[in-house]
Coordinates of C-alpha atoms and ligand atoms in Angstrom, one line a residue:
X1 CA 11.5 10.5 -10.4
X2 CA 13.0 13.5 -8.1
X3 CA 12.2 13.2 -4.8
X4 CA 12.9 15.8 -2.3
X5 CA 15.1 15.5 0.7
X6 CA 13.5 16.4 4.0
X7 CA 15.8 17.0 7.1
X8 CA 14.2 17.1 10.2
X9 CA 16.8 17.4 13.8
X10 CA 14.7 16.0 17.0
X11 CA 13.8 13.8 19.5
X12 CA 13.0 10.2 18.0
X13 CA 11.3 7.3 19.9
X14 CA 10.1 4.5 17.7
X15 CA 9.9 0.7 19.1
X16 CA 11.2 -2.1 16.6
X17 CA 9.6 -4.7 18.8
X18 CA 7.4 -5.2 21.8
X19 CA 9.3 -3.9 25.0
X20 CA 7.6 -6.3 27.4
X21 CA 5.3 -5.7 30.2
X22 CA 8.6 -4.5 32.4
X23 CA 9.3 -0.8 33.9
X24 CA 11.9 -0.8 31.7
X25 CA 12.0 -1.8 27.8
X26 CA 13.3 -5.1 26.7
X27 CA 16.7 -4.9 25.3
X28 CA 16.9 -3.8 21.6
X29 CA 13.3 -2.8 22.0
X30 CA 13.2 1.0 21.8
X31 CA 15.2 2.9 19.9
X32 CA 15.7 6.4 21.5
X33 CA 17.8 9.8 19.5
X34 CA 17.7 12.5 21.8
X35 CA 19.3 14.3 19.4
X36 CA 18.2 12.8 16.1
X37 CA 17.8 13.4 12.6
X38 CA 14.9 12.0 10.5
X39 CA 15.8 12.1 6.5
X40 CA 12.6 12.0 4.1
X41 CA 13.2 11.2 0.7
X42 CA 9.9 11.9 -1.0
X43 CA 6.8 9.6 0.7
X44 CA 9.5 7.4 2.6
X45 CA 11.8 7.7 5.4
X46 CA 15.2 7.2 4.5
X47 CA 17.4 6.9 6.9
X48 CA 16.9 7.7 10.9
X49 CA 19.9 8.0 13.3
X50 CA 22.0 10.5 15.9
X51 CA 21.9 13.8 14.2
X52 CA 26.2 13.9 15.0
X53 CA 26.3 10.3 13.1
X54 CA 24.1 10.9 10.2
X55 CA 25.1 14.8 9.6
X56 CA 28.1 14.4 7.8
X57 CA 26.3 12.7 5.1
X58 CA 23.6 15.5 4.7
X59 CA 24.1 17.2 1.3
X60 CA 25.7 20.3 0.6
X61 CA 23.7 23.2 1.9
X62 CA 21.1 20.8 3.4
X63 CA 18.1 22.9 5.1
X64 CA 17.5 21.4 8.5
X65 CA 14.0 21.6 10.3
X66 CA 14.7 22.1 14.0
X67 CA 12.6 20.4 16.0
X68 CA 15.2 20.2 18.7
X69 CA 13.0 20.9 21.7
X70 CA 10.1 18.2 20.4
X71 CA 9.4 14.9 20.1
X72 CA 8.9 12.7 17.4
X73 CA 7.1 9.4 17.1
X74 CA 5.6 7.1 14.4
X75 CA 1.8 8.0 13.5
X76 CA -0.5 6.6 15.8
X77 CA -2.8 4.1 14.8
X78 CA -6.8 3.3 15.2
X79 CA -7.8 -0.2 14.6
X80 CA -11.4 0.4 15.2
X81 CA -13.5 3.7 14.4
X82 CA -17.1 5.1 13.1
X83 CA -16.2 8.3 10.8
X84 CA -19.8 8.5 10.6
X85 CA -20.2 9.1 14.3
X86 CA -18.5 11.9 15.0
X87 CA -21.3 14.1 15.3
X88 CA -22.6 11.7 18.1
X89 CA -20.1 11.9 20.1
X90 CA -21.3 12.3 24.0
X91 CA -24.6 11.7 23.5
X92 CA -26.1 10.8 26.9
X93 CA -27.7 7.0 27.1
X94 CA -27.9 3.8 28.9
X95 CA -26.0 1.4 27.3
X96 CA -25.0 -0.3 24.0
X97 CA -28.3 -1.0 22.3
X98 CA -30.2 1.9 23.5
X99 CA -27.7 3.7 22.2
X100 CA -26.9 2.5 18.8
X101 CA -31.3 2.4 18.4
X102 CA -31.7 6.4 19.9
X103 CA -28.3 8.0 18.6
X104 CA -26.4 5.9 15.9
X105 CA -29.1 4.6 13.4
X106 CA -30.7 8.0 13.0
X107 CA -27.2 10.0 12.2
X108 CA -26.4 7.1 10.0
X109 CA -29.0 7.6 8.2
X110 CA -27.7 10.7 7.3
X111 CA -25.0 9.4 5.0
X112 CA -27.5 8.3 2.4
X113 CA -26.9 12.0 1.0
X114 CA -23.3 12.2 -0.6
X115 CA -23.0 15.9 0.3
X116 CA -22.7 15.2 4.3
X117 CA -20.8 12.0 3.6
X118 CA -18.0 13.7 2.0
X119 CA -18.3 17.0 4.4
X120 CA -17.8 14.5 7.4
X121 CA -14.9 12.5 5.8
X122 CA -13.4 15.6 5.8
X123 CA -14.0 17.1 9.1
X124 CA -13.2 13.4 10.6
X125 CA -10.0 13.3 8.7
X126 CA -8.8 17.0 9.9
X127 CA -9.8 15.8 13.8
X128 CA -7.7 12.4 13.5
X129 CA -4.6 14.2 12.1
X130 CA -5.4 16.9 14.9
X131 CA -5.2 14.5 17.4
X132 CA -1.9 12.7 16.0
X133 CA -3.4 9.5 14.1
X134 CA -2.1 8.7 10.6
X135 CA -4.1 5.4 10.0
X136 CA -6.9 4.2 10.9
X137 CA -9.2 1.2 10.2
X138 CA -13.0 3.2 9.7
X139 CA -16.6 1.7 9.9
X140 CA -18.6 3.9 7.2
X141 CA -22.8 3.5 7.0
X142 CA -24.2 0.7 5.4
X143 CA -24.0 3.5 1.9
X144 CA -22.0 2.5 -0.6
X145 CA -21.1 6.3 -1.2
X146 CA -20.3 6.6 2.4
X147 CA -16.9 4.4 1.4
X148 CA -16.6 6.4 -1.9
X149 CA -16.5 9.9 -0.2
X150 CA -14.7 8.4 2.6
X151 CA -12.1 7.0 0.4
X152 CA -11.7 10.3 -2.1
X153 CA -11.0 12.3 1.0
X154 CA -8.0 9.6 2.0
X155 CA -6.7 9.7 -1.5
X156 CA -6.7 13.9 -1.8
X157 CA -4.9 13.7 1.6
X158 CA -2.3 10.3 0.5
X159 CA -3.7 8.7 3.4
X160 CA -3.0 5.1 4.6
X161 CA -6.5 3.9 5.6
X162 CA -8.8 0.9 5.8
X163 CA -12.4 0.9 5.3
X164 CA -15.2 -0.7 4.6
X165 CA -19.4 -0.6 4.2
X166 CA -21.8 -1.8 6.6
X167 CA -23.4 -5.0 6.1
X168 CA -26.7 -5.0 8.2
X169 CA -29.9 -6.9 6.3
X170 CA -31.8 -7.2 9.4
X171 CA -32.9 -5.7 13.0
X172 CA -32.2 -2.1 12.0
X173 CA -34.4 0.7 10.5
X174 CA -35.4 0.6 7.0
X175 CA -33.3 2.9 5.2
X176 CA -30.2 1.3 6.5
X177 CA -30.5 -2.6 5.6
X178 CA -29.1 -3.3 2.6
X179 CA -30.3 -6.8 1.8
X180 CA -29.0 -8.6 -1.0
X181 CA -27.1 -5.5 -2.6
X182 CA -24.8 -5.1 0.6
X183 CA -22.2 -7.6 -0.8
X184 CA -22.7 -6.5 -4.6
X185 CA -21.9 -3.2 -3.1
X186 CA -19.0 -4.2 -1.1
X187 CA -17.6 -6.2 -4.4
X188 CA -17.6 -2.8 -6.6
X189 CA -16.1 -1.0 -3.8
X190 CA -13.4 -3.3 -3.2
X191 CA -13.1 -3.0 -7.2
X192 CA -12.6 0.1 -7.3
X193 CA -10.4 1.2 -3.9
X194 CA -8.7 -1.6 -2.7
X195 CA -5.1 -1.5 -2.7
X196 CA -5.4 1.8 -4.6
X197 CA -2.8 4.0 -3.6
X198 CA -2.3 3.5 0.7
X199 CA -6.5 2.4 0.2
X200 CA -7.1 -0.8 1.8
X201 CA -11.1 -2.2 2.1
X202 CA -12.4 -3.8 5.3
X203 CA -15.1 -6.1 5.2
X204 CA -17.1 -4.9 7.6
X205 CA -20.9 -6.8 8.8
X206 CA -21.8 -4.5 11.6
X207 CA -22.1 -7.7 14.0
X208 CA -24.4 -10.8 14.4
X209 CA -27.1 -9.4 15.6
X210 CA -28.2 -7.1 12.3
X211 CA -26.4 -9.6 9.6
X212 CA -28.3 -12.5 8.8
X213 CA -26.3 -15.9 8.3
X214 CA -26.6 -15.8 4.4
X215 CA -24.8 -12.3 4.8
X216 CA -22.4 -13.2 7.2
X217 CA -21.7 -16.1 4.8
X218 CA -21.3 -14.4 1.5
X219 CA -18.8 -11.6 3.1
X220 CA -17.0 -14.8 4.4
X221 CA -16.8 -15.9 0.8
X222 CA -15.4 -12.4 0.0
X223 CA -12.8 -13.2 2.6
X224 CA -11.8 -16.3 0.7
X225 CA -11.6 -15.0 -2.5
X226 CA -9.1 -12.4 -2.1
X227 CA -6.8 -13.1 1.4
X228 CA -5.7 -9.5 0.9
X229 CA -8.9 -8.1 2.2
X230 CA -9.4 -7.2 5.9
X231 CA -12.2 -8.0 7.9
X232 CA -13.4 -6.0 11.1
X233 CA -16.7 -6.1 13.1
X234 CA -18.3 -6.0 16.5
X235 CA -17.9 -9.3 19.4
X236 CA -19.0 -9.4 23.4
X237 CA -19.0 -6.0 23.8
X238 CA -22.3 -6.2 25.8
X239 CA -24.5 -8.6 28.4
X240 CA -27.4 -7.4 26.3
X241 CA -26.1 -8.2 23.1
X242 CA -25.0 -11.6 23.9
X243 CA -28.3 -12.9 25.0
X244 CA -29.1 -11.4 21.6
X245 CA -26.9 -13.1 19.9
X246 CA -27.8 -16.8 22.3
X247 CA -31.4 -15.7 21.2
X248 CA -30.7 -15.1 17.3
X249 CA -28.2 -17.8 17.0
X250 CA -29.7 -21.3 19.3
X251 CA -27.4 -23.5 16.8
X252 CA -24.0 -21.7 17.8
X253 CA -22.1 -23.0 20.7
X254 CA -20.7 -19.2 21.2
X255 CA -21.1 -15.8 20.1
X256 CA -17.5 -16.5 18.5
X257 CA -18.2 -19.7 17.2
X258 CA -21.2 -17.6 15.1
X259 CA -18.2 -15.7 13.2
X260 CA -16.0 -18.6 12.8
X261 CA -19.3 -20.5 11.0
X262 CA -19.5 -17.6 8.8
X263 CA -15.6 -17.9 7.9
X264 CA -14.8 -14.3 9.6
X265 CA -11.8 -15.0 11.9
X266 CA -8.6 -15.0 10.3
X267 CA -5.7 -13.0 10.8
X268 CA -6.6 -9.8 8.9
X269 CA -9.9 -9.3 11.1
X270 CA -10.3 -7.2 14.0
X271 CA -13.0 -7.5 16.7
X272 CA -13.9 -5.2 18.6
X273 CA -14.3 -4.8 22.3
X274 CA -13.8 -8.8 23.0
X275 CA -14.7 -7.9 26.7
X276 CA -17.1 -11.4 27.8
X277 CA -15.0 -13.6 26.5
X278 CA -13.7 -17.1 28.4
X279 CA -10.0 -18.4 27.6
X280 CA -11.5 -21.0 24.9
X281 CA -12.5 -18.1 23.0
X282 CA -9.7 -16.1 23.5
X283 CA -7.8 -19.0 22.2
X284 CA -9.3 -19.9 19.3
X285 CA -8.9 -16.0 18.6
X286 CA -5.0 -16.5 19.1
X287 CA -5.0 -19.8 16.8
X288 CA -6.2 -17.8 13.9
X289 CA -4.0 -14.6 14.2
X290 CA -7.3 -12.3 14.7
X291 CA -7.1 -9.1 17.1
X292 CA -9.5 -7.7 19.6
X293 CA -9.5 -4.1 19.7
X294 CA -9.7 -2.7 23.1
X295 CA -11.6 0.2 23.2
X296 CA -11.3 1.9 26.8
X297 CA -12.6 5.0 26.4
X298 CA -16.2 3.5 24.9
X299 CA -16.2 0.6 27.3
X300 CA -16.2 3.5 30.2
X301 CA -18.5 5.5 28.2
X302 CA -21.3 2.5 27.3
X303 CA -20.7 0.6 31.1
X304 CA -19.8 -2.5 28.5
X305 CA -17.0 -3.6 30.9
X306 CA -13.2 -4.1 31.6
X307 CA -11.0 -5.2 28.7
X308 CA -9.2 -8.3 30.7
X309 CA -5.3 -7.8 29.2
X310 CA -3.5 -10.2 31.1
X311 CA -6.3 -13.2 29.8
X312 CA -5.6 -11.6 26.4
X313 CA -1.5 -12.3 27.2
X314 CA -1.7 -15.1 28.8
X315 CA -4.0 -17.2 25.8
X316 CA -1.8 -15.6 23.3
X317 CA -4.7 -13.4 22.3
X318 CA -3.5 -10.0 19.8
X319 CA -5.0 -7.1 21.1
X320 CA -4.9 -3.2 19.3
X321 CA -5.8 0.3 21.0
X322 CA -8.7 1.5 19.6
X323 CA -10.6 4.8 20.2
X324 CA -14.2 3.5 18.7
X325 CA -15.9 7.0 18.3
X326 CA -18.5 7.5 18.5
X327 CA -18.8 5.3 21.8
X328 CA -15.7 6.7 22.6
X329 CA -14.9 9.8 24.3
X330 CA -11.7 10.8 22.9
X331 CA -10.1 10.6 19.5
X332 CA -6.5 11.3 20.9
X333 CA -4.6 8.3 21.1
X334 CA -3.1 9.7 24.0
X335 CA -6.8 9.9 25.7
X336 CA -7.2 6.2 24.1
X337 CA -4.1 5.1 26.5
X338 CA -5.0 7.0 29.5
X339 CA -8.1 5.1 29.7
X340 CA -6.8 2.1 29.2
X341 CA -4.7 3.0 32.2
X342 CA -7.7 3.6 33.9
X343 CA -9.5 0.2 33.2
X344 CA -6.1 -1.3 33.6
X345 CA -6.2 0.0 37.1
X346 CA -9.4 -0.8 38.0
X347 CA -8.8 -4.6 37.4
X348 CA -5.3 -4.6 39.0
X349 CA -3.5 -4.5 35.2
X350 CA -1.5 -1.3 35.2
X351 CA -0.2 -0.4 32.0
X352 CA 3.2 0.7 31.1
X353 CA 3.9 3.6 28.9
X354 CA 6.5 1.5 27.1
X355 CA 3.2 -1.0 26.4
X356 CA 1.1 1.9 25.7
X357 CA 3.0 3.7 22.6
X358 CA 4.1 0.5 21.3
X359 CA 0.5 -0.4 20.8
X360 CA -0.9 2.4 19.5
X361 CA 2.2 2.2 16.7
X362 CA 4.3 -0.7 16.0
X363 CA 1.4 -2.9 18.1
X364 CA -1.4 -1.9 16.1
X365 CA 0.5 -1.8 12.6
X366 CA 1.1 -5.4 13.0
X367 CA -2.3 -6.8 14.7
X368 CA -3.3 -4.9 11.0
X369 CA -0.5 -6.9 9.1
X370 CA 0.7 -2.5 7.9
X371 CA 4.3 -3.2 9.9
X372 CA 6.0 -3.6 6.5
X373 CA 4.6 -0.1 5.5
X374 CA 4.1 2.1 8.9
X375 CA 4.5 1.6 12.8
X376 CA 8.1 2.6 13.1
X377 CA 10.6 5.2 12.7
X378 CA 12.7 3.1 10.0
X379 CA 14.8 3.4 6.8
X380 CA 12.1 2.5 3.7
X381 CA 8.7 2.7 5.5
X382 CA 6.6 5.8 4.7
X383 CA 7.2 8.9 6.3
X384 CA 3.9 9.1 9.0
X385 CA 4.8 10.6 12.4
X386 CA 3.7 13.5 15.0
X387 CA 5.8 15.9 16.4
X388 CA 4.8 16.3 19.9
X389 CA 5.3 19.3 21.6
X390 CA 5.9 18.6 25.2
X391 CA 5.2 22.2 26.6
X392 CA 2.4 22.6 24.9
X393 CA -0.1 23.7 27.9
X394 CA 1.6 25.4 31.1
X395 CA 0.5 22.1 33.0
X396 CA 2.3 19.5 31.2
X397 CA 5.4 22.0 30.8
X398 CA 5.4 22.3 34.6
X399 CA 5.0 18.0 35.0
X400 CA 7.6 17.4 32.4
X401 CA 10.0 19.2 33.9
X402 CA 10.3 17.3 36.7
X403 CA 10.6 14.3 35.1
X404 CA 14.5 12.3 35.2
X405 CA 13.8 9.7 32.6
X406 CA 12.5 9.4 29.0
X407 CA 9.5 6.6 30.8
X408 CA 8.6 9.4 33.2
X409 CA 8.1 11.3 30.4
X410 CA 6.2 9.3 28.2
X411 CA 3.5 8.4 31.4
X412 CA 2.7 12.0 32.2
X413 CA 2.3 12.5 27.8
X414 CA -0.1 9.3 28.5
X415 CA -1.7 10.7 31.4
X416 CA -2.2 14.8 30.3
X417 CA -1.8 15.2 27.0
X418 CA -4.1 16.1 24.5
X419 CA -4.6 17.1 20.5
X420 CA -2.9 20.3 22.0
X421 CA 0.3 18.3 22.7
X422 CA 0.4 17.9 18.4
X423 CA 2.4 20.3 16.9
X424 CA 2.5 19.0 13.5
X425 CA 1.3 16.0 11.7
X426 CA 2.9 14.2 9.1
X427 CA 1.6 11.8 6.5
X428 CA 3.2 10.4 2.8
X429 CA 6.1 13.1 4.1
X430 CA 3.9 15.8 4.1
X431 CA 3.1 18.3 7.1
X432 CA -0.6 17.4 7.0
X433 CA -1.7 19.5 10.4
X434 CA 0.0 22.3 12.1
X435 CA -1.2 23.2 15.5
X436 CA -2.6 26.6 15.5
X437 CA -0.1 28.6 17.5
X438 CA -1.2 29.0 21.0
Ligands
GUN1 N1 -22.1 -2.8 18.0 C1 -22.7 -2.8 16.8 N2 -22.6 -1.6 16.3 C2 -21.9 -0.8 17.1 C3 -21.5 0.5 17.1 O1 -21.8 1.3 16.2 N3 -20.8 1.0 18.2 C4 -20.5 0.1 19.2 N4 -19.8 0.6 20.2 N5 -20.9 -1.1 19.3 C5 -21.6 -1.6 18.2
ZN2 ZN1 -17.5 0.2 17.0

């Protein structure tokens, strides 16, 4: 098996563990080449060090890419995302259940026709790897060939990517319940995709309110059968929706308590928003190795409220970074952590830059149990990174260049960057995006 050498001469960041909630990282935390050199053997990295240290040991006649003047950092990561809301995006409404019953059922509707399904897997994938984001884990419609398009698209591309179908037998129009098929349908998707290639299925009942407890139960017995699988869904994202849920569910001492009957919470599941929660919740979340994915820019967006991240620290509580379009406003990691700067602010939680590109790659690779395959810059893991071009508008050249320290730097990135700021995107060691030149 040849696999070609790729030589690539930059500036590395990549965390090996979490920095702490200091202004500066934790001790062995960050590990920071300002003049590196990232070696790709075929898919994988293969060795990452100082360009003087590791040069020596280049082969003969080695072509270097130089990247000197960029920056280069481990994909980013999306633990919680709609492909098939992309073309809702910024549609004005109220809140949450206004808007999934005026914006989101009718486009999903749309995926029942395989054509559009595999037009917006594709246009979705070209905006993540715009916007810098290797790996994401992706609601598709309650269609079974929403999953399948979805899924050829990741493979063509050598994608690492979790998804799964929507479960929803009840409280939702028509043409998108699924009744009794929904789990048959999930079991021949999970047949044929999971663990195919960097393919990984997420069992994924859209939340409570449109699942009925016979569903929730049988994709908890999905759960049991194979540990492998992953598990994400919706939990307290709204007031409204959890006097639904008190309404739907009188038997439950908690909305939680609904998913934990059901056998949903372990430590491959992922729930998003987790906003009105109390510390018993929070802790039972922690006991069972689940994540909440915090989704700033959709909280704002929907008025659903203020992700509390010191409760989250404090209980022990995992949480990701999630961008949660269509909800969301942004699909830029970068816009992901400047709102959560924003709600951090807002309830007297500033985040740290250190904090905020940890989580969106080594954080959110292990709340998604991928650390062993992605989330750093390290010998053997697979070769997923951006190239960030820190000059890329005359703004952010102007900011960084009065910036003294590397966590100066990485703030104002956090702050004012955008997909713009993405010169190249890598993925399975291929240049996947190129920034059209400016
Ligand atoms: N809760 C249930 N479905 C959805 C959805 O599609 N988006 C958001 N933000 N919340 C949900
Ligand atoms: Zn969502």
């Amino acid at each position: 098996n040849f696999s070609p050498n790729t030589f690539i001469r930059a500036e590395l960041i990549s965390f090996a563990r979490d920095p702490g909630d200091g202004d500066m990282p934790e001790p062995d935390s960050l590990e920071h080449y300002g003049d590196g050199l990232l070696w790709l053997k075929g898919q994988q990295i293969h060795a990452v060090g100082h360009f003087a240290e590791l040069s020596p040991s280049l082969p003969k006649g080695a072509e270097v890419l130089d990247y000197r003047d960029k920056l280069i950092m481990p994909g980013f990561i999306d633990t919680h995302v709609h492909y098939v809301q992309l073309d809702i995006m910024a549609s004005y409404g109220r809140q949450l259940l206004d808007w999934l019953n005026d914006y989101t059922f009718p486009e999903e509707c749309r995926f029942a026709n395989h054509a559009h399904a595999e037009a917006l897997s594709n246009a979705f994938l070209d905006e993540m790897l715009r916007a810098g984001t290797t790996t994401a884990q992706v609601f598709g419609s309650s269609h079974p060939g929403s999953v399948d398009a979805f899924f050829t698209a990741c493979q063509k591309r050598q994608l690492r990517m979790l998804v799964g179908k929507v479960l929803m037998d009840r409280n939702a129009p028509e043409a998108l319940m699924d009744g009794a098929s929904g789990i048959a349908d999930s079991e021949r998707l999970i047949e044929d995709w999971h663990g195919t290639g960097r393919l990984g299925y997420s069992v994924t009942p859209r939340f409570a309110p449109t699942s009925t407890k016979t569903q929730m139960d049988a994709a908890g017995a999905l759960l049991r059968n194979d540990p492998t699988l992953w598990l994400q869904t919706h939990l307290a994202e709204n007031s409204g929706e959890l006097d639904w849920v008190a309404e739907l569910f009188p038997g439950s001492r908690d909305y939680l308590a609904v998913y934990e009957e059901a056998g949903l919470v372990g430590p491959r599941s992922t729930f998003a928003h987790g906003i009105h929660l109390d510390n018993g919740m929070r802790k039972r979340l922690a006991e069972r190795g689940a994540n909440i994915a915090f989704c700033p820019s959709s909280n704002l967006f929907l008025g659903s409220g203020l992700f509390d991240r010191e409760a989250a620290k404090q209980t022990g509580m995992a949480f990701t970074f999630a961008s949660d379009i269509g909800a969301g406003t942004d699909l830029s990691g970068f816009g992901t952590l400047k709102a959560a700067y924003q709600v951090g602010q807002l309830g007297g939680q500033p985040l740290t830059a250190w904090q905020g590109f940890y989580g969106l790659t080594l954080g959110n690779a292990k709340a998604l149990s991928l650390d062993s395959h992605i989330g750093q810059l390290a010998p053997s893991l697979e070769a997923d990174f951006v190239v960030i071009d820190t000059q890329a508008t005359s703004l952010l050249s102007r900011r960084i260049s009065h910036c003294t320290t590397l966590g100066e730097r990485l703030f104002a990135l956090m702050m004012l960057a955008d997909d713009r700021a993405i010169y190249e995107t890598w993925a399975g060691g291929i240049c996947q995006h190129r920034r059209d030149e400016v």
